[in-house]
GROMACS .gro file of C-alpha atoms in nm:
model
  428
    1UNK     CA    1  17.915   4.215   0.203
    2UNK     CA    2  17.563   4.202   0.250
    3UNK     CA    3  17.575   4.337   0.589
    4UNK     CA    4  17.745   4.617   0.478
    5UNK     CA    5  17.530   4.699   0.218
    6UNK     CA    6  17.221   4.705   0.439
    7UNK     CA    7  17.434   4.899   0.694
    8UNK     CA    8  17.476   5.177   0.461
    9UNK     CA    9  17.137   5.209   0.319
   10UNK     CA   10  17.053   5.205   0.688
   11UNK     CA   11  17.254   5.518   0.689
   12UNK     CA   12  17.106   5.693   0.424
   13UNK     CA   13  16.797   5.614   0.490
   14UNK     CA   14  16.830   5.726   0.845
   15UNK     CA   15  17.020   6.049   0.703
   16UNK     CA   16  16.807   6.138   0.475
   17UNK     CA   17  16.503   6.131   0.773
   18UNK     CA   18  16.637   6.318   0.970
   19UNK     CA   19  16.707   6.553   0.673
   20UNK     CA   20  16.380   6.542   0.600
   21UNK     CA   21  16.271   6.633   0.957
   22UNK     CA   22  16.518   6.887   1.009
   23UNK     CA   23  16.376   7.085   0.673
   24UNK     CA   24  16.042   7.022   0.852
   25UNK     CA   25  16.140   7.221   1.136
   26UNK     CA   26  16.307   7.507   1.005
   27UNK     CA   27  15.964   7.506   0.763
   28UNK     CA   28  15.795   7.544   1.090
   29UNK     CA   29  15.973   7.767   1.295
   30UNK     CA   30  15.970   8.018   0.931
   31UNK     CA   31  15.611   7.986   0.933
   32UNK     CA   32  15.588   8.042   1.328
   33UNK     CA   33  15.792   8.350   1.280
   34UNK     CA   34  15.546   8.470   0.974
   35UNK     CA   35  15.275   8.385   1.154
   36UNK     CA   36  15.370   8.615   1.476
   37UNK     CA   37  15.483   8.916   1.256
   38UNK     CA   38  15.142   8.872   1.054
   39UNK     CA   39  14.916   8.857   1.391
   40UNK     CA   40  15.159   9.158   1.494
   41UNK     CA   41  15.084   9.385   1.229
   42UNK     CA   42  14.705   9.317   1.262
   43UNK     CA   43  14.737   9.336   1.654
   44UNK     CA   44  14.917   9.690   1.618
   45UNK     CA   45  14.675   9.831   1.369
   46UNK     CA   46  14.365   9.760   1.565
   47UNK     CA   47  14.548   9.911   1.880
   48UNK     CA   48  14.689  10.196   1.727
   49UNK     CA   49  14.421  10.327   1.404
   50UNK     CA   50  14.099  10.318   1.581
   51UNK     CA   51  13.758  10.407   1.450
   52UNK     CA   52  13.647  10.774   1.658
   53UNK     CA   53  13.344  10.858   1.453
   54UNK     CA   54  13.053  10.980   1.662
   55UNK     CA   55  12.729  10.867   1.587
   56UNK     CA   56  12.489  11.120   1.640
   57UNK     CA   57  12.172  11.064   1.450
   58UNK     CA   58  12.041  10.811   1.755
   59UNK     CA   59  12.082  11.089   1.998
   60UNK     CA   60  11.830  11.282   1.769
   61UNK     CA   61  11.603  11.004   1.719
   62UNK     CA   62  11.591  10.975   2.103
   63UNK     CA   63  11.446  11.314   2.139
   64UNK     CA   64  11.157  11.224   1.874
   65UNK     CA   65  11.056  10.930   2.144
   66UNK     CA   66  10.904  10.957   2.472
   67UNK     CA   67  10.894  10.705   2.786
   68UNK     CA   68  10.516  10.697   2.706
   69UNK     CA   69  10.570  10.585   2.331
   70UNK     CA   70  10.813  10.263   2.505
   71UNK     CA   71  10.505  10.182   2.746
   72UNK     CA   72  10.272  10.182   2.480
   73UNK     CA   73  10.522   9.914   2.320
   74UNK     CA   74  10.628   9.743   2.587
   75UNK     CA   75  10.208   9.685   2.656
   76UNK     CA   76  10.187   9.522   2.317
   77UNK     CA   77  10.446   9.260   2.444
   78UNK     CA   78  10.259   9.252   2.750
   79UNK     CA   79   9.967   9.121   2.596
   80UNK     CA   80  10.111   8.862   2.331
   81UNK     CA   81  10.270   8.746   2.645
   82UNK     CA   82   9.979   8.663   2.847
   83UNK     CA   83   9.845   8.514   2.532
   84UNK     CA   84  10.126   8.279   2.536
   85UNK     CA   85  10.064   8.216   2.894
   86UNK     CA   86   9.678   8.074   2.849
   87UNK     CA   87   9.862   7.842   2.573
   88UNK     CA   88  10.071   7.702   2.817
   89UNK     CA   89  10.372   7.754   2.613
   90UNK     CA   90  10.753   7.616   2.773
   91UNK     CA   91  10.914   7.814   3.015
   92UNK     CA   92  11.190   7.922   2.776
   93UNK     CA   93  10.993   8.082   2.513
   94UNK     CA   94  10.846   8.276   2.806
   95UNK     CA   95  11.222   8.321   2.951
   96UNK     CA   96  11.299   8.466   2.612
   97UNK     CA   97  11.064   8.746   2.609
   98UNK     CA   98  11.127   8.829   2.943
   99UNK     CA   99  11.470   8.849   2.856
  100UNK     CA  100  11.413   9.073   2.517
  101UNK     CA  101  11.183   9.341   2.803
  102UNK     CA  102  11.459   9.370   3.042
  103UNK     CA  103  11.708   9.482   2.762
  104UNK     CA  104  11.362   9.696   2.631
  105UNK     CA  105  11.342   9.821   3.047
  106UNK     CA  106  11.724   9.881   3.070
  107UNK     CA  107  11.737  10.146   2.757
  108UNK     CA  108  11.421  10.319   2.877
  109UNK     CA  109  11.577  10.333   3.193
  110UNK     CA  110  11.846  10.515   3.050
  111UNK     CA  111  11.632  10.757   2.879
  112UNK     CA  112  11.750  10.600   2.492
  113UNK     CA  113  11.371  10.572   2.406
  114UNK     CA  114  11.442  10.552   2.094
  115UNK     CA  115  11.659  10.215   2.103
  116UNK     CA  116  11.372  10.126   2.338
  117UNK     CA  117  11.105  10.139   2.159
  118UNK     CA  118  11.289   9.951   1.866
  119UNK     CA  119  11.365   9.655   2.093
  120UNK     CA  120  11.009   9.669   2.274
  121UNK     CA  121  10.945   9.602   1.890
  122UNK     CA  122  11.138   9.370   1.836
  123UNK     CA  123  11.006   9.140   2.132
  124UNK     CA  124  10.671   9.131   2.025
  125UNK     CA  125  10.742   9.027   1.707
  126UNK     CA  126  10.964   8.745   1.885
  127UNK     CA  127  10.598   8.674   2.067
  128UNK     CA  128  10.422   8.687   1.757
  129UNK     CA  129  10.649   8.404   1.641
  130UNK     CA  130  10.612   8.185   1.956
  131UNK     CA  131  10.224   8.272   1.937
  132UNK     CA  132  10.126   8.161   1.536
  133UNK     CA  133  10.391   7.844   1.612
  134UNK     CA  134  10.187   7.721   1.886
  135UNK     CA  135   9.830   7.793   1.793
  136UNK     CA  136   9.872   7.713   1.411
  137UNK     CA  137   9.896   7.330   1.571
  138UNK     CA  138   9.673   7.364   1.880
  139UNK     CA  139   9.357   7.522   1.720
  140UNK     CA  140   9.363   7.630   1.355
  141UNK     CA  141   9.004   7.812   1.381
  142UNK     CA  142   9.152   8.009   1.648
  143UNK     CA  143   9.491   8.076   1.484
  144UNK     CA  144   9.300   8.203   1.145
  145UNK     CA  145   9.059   8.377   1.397
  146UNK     CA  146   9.346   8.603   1.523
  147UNK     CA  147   9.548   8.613   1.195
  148UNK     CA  148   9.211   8.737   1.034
  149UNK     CA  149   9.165   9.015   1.320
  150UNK     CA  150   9.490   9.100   1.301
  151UNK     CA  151   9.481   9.174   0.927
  152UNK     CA  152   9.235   9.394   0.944
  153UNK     CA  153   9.369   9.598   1.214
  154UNK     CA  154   9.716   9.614   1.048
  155UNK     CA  155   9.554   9.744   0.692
  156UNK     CA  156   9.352   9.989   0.903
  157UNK     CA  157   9.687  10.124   1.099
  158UNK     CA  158   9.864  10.116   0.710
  159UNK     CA  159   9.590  10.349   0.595
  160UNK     CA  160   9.611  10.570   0.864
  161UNK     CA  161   9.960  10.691   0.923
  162UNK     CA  162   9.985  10.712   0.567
  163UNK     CA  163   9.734  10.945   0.576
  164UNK     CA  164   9.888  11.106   0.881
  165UNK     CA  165  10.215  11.123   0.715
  166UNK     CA  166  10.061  11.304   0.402
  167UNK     CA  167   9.906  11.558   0.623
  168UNK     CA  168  10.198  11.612   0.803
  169UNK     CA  169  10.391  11.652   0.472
  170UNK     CA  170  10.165  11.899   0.362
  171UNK     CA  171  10.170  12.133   0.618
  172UNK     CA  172  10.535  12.164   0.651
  173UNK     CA  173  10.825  12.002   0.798
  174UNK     CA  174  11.162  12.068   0.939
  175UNK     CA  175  11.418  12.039   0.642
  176UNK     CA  176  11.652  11.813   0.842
  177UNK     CA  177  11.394  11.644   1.050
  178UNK     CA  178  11.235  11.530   0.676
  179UNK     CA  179  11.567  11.359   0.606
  180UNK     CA  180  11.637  11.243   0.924
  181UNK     CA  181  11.288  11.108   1.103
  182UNK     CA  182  11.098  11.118   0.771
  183UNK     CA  183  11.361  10.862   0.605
  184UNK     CA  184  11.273  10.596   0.947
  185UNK     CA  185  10.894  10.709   0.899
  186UNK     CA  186  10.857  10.600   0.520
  187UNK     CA  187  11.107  10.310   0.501
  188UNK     CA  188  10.886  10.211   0.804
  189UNK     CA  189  10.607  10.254   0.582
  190UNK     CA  190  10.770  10.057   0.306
  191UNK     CA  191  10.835   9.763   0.536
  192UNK     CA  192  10.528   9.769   0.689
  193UNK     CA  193  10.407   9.691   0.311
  194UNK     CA  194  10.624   9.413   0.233
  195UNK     CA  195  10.572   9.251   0.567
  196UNK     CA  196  10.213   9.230   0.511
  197UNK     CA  197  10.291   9.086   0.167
  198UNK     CA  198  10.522   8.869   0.296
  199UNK     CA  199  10.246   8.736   0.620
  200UNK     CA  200   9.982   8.671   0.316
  201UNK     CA  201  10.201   8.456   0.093
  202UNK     CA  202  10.323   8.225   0.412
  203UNK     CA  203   9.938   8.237   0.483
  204UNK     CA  204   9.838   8.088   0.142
  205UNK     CA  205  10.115   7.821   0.218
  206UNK     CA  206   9.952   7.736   0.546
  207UNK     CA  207   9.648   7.683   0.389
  208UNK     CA  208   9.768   7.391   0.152
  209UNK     CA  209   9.823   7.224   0.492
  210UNK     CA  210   9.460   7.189   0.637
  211UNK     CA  211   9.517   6.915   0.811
  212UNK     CA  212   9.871   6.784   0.916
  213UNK     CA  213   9.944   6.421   0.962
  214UNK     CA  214  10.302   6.346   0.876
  215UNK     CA  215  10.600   6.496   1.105
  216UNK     CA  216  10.725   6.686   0.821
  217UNK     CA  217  10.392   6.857   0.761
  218UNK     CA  218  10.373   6.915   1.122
  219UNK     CA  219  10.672   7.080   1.130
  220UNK     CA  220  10.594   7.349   0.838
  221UNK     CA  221  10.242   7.394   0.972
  222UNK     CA  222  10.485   7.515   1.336
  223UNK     CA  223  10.737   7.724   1.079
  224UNK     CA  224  10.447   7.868   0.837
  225UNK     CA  225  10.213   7.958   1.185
  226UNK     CA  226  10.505   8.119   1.315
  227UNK     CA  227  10.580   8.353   0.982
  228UNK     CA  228  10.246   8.447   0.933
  229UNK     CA  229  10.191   8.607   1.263
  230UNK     CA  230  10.538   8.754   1.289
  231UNK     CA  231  10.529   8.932   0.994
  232UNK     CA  232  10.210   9.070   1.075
  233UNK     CA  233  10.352   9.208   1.384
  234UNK     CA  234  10.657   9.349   1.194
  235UNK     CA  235  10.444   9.519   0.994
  236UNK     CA  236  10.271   9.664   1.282
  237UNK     CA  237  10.537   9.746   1.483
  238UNK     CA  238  10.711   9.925   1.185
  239UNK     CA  239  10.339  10.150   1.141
  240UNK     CA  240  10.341  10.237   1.542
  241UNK     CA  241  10.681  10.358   1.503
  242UNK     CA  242  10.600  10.563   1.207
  243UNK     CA  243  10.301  10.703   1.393
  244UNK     CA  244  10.512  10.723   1.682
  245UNK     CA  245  10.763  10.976   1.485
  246UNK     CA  246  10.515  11.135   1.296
  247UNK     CA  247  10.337  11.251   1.630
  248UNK     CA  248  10.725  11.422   1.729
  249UNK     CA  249  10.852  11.573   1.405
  250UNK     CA  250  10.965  11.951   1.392
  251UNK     CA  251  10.710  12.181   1.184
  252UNK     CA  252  10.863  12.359   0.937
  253UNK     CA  253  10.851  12.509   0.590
  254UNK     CA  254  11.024  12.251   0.395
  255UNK     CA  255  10.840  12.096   0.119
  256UNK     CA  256  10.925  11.748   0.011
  257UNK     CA  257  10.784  11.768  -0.333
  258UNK     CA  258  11.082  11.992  -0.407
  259UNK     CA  259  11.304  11.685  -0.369
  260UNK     CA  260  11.122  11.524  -0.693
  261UNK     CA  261  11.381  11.660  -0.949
  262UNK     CA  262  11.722  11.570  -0.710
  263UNK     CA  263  11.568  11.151  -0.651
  264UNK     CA  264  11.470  11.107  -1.007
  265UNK     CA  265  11.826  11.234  -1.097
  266UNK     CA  266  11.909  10.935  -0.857
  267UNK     CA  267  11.730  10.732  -1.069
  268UNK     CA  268  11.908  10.827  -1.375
  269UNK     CA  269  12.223  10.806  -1.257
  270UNK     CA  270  12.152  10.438  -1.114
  271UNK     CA  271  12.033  10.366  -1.473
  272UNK     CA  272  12.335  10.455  -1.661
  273UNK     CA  273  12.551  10.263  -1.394
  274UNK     CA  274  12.347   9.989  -1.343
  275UNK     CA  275  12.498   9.610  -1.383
  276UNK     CA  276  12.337   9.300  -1.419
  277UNK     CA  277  12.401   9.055  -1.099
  278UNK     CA  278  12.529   8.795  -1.277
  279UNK     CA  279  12.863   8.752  -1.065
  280UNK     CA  280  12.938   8.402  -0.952
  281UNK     CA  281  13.244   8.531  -0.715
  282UNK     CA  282  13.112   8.569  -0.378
  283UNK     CA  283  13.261   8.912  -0.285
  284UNK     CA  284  13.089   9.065  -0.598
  285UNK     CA  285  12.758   8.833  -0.598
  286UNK     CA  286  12.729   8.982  -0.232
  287UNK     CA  287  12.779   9.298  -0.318
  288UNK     CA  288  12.580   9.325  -0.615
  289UNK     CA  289  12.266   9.152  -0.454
  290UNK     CA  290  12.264   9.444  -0.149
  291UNK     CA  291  12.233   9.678  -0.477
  292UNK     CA  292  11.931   9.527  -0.600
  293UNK     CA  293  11.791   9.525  -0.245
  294UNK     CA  294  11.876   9.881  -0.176
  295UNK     CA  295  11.782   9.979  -0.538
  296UNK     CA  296  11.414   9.804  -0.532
  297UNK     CA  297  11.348   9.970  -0.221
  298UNK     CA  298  11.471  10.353  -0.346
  299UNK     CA  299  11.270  10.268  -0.661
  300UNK     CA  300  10.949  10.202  -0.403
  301UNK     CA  301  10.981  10.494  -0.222
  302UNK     CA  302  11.014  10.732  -0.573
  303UNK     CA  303  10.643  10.507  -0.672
  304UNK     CA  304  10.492  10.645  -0.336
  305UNK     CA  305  10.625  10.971  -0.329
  306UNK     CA  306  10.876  10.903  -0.021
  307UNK     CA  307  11.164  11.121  -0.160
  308UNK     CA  308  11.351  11.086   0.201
  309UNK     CA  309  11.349  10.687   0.206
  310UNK     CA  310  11.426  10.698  -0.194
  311UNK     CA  311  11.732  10.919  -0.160
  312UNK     CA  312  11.893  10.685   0.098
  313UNK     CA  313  11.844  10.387  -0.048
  314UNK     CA  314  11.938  10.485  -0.397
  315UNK     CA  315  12.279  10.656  -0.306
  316UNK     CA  316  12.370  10.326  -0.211
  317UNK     CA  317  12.267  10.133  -0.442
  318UNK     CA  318  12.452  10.368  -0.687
  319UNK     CA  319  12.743  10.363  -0.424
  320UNK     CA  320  12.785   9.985  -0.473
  321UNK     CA  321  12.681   9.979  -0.869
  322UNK     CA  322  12.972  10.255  -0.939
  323UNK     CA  323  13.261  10.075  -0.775
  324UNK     CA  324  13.194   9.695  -0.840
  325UNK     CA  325  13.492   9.704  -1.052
  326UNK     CA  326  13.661   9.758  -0.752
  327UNK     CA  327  13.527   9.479  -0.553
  328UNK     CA  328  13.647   9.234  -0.849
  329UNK     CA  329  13.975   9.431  -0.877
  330UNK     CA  330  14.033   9.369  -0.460
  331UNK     CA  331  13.936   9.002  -0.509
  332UNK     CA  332  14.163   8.900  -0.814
  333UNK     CA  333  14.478   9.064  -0.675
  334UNK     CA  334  14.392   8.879  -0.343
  335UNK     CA  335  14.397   8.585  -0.485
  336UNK     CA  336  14.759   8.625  -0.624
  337UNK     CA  337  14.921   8.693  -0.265
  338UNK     CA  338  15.129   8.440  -0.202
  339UNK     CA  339  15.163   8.523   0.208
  340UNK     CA  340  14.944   8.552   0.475
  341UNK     CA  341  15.177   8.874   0.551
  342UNK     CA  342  15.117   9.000   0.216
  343UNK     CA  343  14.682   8.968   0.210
  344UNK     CA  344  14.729   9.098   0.601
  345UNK     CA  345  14.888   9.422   0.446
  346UNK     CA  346  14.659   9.426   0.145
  347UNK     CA  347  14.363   9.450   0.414
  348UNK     CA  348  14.505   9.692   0.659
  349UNK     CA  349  14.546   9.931   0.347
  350UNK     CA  350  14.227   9.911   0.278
  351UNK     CA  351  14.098   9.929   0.672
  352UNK     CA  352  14.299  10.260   0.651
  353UNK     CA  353  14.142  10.359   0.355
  354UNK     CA  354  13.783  10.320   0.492
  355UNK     CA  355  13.897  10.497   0.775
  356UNK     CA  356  13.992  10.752   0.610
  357UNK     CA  357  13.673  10.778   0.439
  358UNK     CA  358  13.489  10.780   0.726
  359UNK     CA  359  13.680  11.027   0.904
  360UNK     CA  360  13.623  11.268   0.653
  361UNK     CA  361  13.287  11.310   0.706
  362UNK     CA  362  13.100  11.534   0.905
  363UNK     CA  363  12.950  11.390   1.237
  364UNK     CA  364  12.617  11.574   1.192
  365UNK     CA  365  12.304  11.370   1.275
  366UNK     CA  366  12.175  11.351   0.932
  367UNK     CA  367  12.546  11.243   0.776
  368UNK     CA  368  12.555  10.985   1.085
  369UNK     CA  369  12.225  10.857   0.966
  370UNK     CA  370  12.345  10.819   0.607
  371UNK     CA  371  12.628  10.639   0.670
  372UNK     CA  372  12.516  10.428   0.957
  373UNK     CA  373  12.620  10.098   0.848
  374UNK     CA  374  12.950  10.155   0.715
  375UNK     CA  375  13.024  10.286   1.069
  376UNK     CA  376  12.797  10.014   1.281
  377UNK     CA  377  12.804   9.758   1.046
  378UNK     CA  378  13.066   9.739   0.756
  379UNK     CA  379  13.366   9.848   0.953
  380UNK     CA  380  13.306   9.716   1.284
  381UNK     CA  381  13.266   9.365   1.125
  382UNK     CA  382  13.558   9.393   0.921
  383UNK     CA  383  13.744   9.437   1.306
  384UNK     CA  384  13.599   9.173   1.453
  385UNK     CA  385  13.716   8.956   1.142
  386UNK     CA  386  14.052   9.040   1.193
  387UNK     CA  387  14.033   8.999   1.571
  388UNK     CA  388  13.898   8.678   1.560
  389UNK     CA  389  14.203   8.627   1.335
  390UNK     CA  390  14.434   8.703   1.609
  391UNK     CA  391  14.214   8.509   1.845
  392UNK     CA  392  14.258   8.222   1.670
  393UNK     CA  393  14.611   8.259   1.562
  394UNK     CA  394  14.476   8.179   1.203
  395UNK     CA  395  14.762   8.236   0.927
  396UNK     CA  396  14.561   8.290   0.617
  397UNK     CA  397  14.314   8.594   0.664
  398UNK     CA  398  14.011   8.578   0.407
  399UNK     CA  399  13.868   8.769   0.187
  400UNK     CA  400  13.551   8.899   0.431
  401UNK     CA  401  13.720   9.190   0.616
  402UNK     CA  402  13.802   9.355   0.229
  403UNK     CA  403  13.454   9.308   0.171
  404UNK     CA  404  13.378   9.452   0.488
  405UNK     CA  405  13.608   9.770   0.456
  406UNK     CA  406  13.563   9.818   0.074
  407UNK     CA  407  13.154   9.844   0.139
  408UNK     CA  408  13.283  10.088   0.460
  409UNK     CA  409  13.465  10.308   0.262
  410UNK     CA  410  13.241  10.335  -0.079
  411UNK     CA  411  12.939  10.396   0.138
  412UNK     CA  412  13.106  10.716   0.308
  413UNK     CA  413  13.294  10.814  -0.003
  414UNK     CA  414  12.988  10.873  -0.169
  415UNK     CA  415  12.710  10.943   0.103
  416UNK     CA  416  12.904  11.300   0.242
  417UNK     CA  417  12.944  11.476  -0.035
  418UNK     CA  418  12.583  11.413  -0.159
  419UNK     CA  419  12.422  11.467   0.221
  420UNK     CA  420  12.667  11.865   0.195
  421UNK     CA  421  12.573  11.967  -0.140
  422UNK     CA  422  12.168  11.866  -0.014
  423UNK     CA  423  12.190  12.060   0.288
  424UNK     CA  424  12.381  12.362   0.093
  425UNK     CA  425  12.140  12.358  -0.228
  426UNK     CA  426  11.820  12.289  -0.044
  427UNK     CA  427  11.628  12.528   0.130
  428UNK     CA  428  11.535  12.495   0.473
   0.00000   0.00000   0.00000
């Protein structure tokens, strides 16, 4: 009796495993199956609903630089170089620099002085960093030497092509060269200003270090040395530019205290939209803290009279303030999907929205410029989410490529119609 009682539970014990496992597989082979029809429909979209916007406001910054501007900038690395040199720094912070001038050398050599000059820029500021490291530890008289020198030369340079740039202003200038070069001239400007402010604070943190003795306090000496001096050389790359520009901009009759009454309308219009940040949600908090950048930095440019840089930077901030409904609409009803296939679709209607969006506008330098990053940045990241998605065969897509084409498709939604009633009310 007892055998056969065992032999029976043996039975349904052993039935109801292999139950068990059989419900196991069908589970998996369903979610194989939804897994390959999800990557499917993302695989087909890319392939089939491509972004074809042109991009042509770098072709138009290219003509405002020349192959002597790029030497003059690719000297300045030149010299923080062999400064790095006599400091015996490793091989692989020189390796780095040389590696940052042959990218610099391969755009000149392709006549894209414009991209050239911005990435001769951008290595000596990647010297700078490597330089204030080194010599904030090996000699600090030296290091406060140079950072002092380097101060003074900077303020000078700030004075200077802001002075340049009112001249210029004042005698005239190209309609669509104002909104085009002028906007990279005074957000340069405006950089170039918090850069310096930026250098100064790290500098007042250095000096409540005079003398390092414990690791930790040798490692923020390295860290603060290395801030000070590259923001200082931001700063100054950002004013050569500027001058750079300035030197190549199109006389013309334009005057761009006429734009006073269309940016503080700007400024209005951000006021009655504007929101508080106070979103704990990432999408949104994200969202909303790109608004306060791009709003403090329109509201900087209307304080020094740079109506080009405000106008940019205040369309998007409004862009972003007006539709951050949206953004929490987008997120709640993603949460709710049950399915990977059902977020996947929710996504590539939106990705087909922003395209859309983006599509629609014209491919004029000065629209390209305006909606720059919701071609270069916004949407292309947005792709490579959901390619990396396919890559790795991942089943539950997240929440970063809505952010990515939502910000894509708000940004040209509200940026063309704005940069087409400018061109048709102002006058040239």
């Amino acid at each position: 009796m007892n055998t056969k009682v065992l032999f029976l539970l043996f039975l349904v014990v052993f039935g109801f495993l292999a139950y068990s496992k059989h419900i196991q597989h069908e589970r998996a082979i369903r979610a194989e199956v939804e897994l390959n029809n999800t990557l499917n429909l993302v695989q087909t979209d890319l392939e089939t609903f491509k972004l074809s916007y042109n991009s042509t406001h770098w072709a138009y910054l290219n003509q405002k630089v020349d192959d002597e501007d790029v030497g003059r900038a690719i000297e300045r690395v030149l010299e923080l170089r062999e400064m790095l040199l006599k400091l015996n720094v490793s091989d692989d912070e020189i390796g780095d620099i040389d590696a940052c001038l042959n990218r610099t050398y391969s755009y000149q050599r392709r006549a894209q002085f414009y991209a050239a000059l911005t990435e001769g820029r951008s290595c000596a500021v990647l010297a700078a960093d490597y330089l204030g490291s080194t010599l904030a530890l090996a000699n600090r008289t030296e290091f406060l030497k140079y950072v002092r020198g380097q101060f003074r030369s900077v303020e000078a340079l700030q004075n200077k092509t802001a002075e340049k740039w009112k001249q210029t202003l004042g005698s005239g200038i190209n309609f669509t060269d104002y909104l085009i070069t002028g906007f990279v001239v005074e957000d340069n400007i405006i950089k170039a200003e918090i850069s310096l402010n930026q250098s100064r604070n790290f500098l007042e943190k250095l000096d409540r270090i005079p003398n390092p003795t414990t690791s930790q306090e040798i490692e923020n000496v390295s860290i603060l040395g290395s801030w000070v001096t590259s923001y200082l050389e931001f700063a100054r790359g950002f004013l050569m530019d500027s001058t750079v520009l300035i030197s190549h901009v199109t006389p013309g009759t334009f005057n761009p205290s006429g734009q006073r009454t269309n940016v503080h309308a700007l400024v209005d219009n951000l006021s009655g939209v504007d929101v508080p940040c106070e979103f704990e949600e990432t999408m949104l908090k994200v969202a909303c803290d790109w608004k306060e950048y791009h709003k403090k930095w329109g509201l900087l440019g209307v304080e020094n009279g740079y109506y080009s840089a405000a106008t940019y930077h205040l369309l998007y901030a409004i862009a972003i303030d007006g539709h951050l409904d949206e953004f929490e609409a987008l997120n709640s009803t993603f949460a709710a999907l049950r399915t990977p296939t059902e977020k996947v679709r929710m996504v590539l209607r939106l990705r087909h929205e922003a395209l859309e969006s983006i599509n629609d506008c014209s491919q004029d330098p000065l629209t390209s410029l305006y909606i720059q990053d919701a071609v270069g940045w916004y949407f292309k990241h947005g792709d490579a989410a959901l390619e990396m998605m396919v890559r790795l065969r991942t089943d539950d897509p997240t929440a970063q490529p809505l952010y990515n084409y939502e910000m894509a498709k708000i940004i040209a939604k509200n940026m063309c119609p704005y940069v087409v009633m400018l061109s048709q009310t102002t006058e040239r």
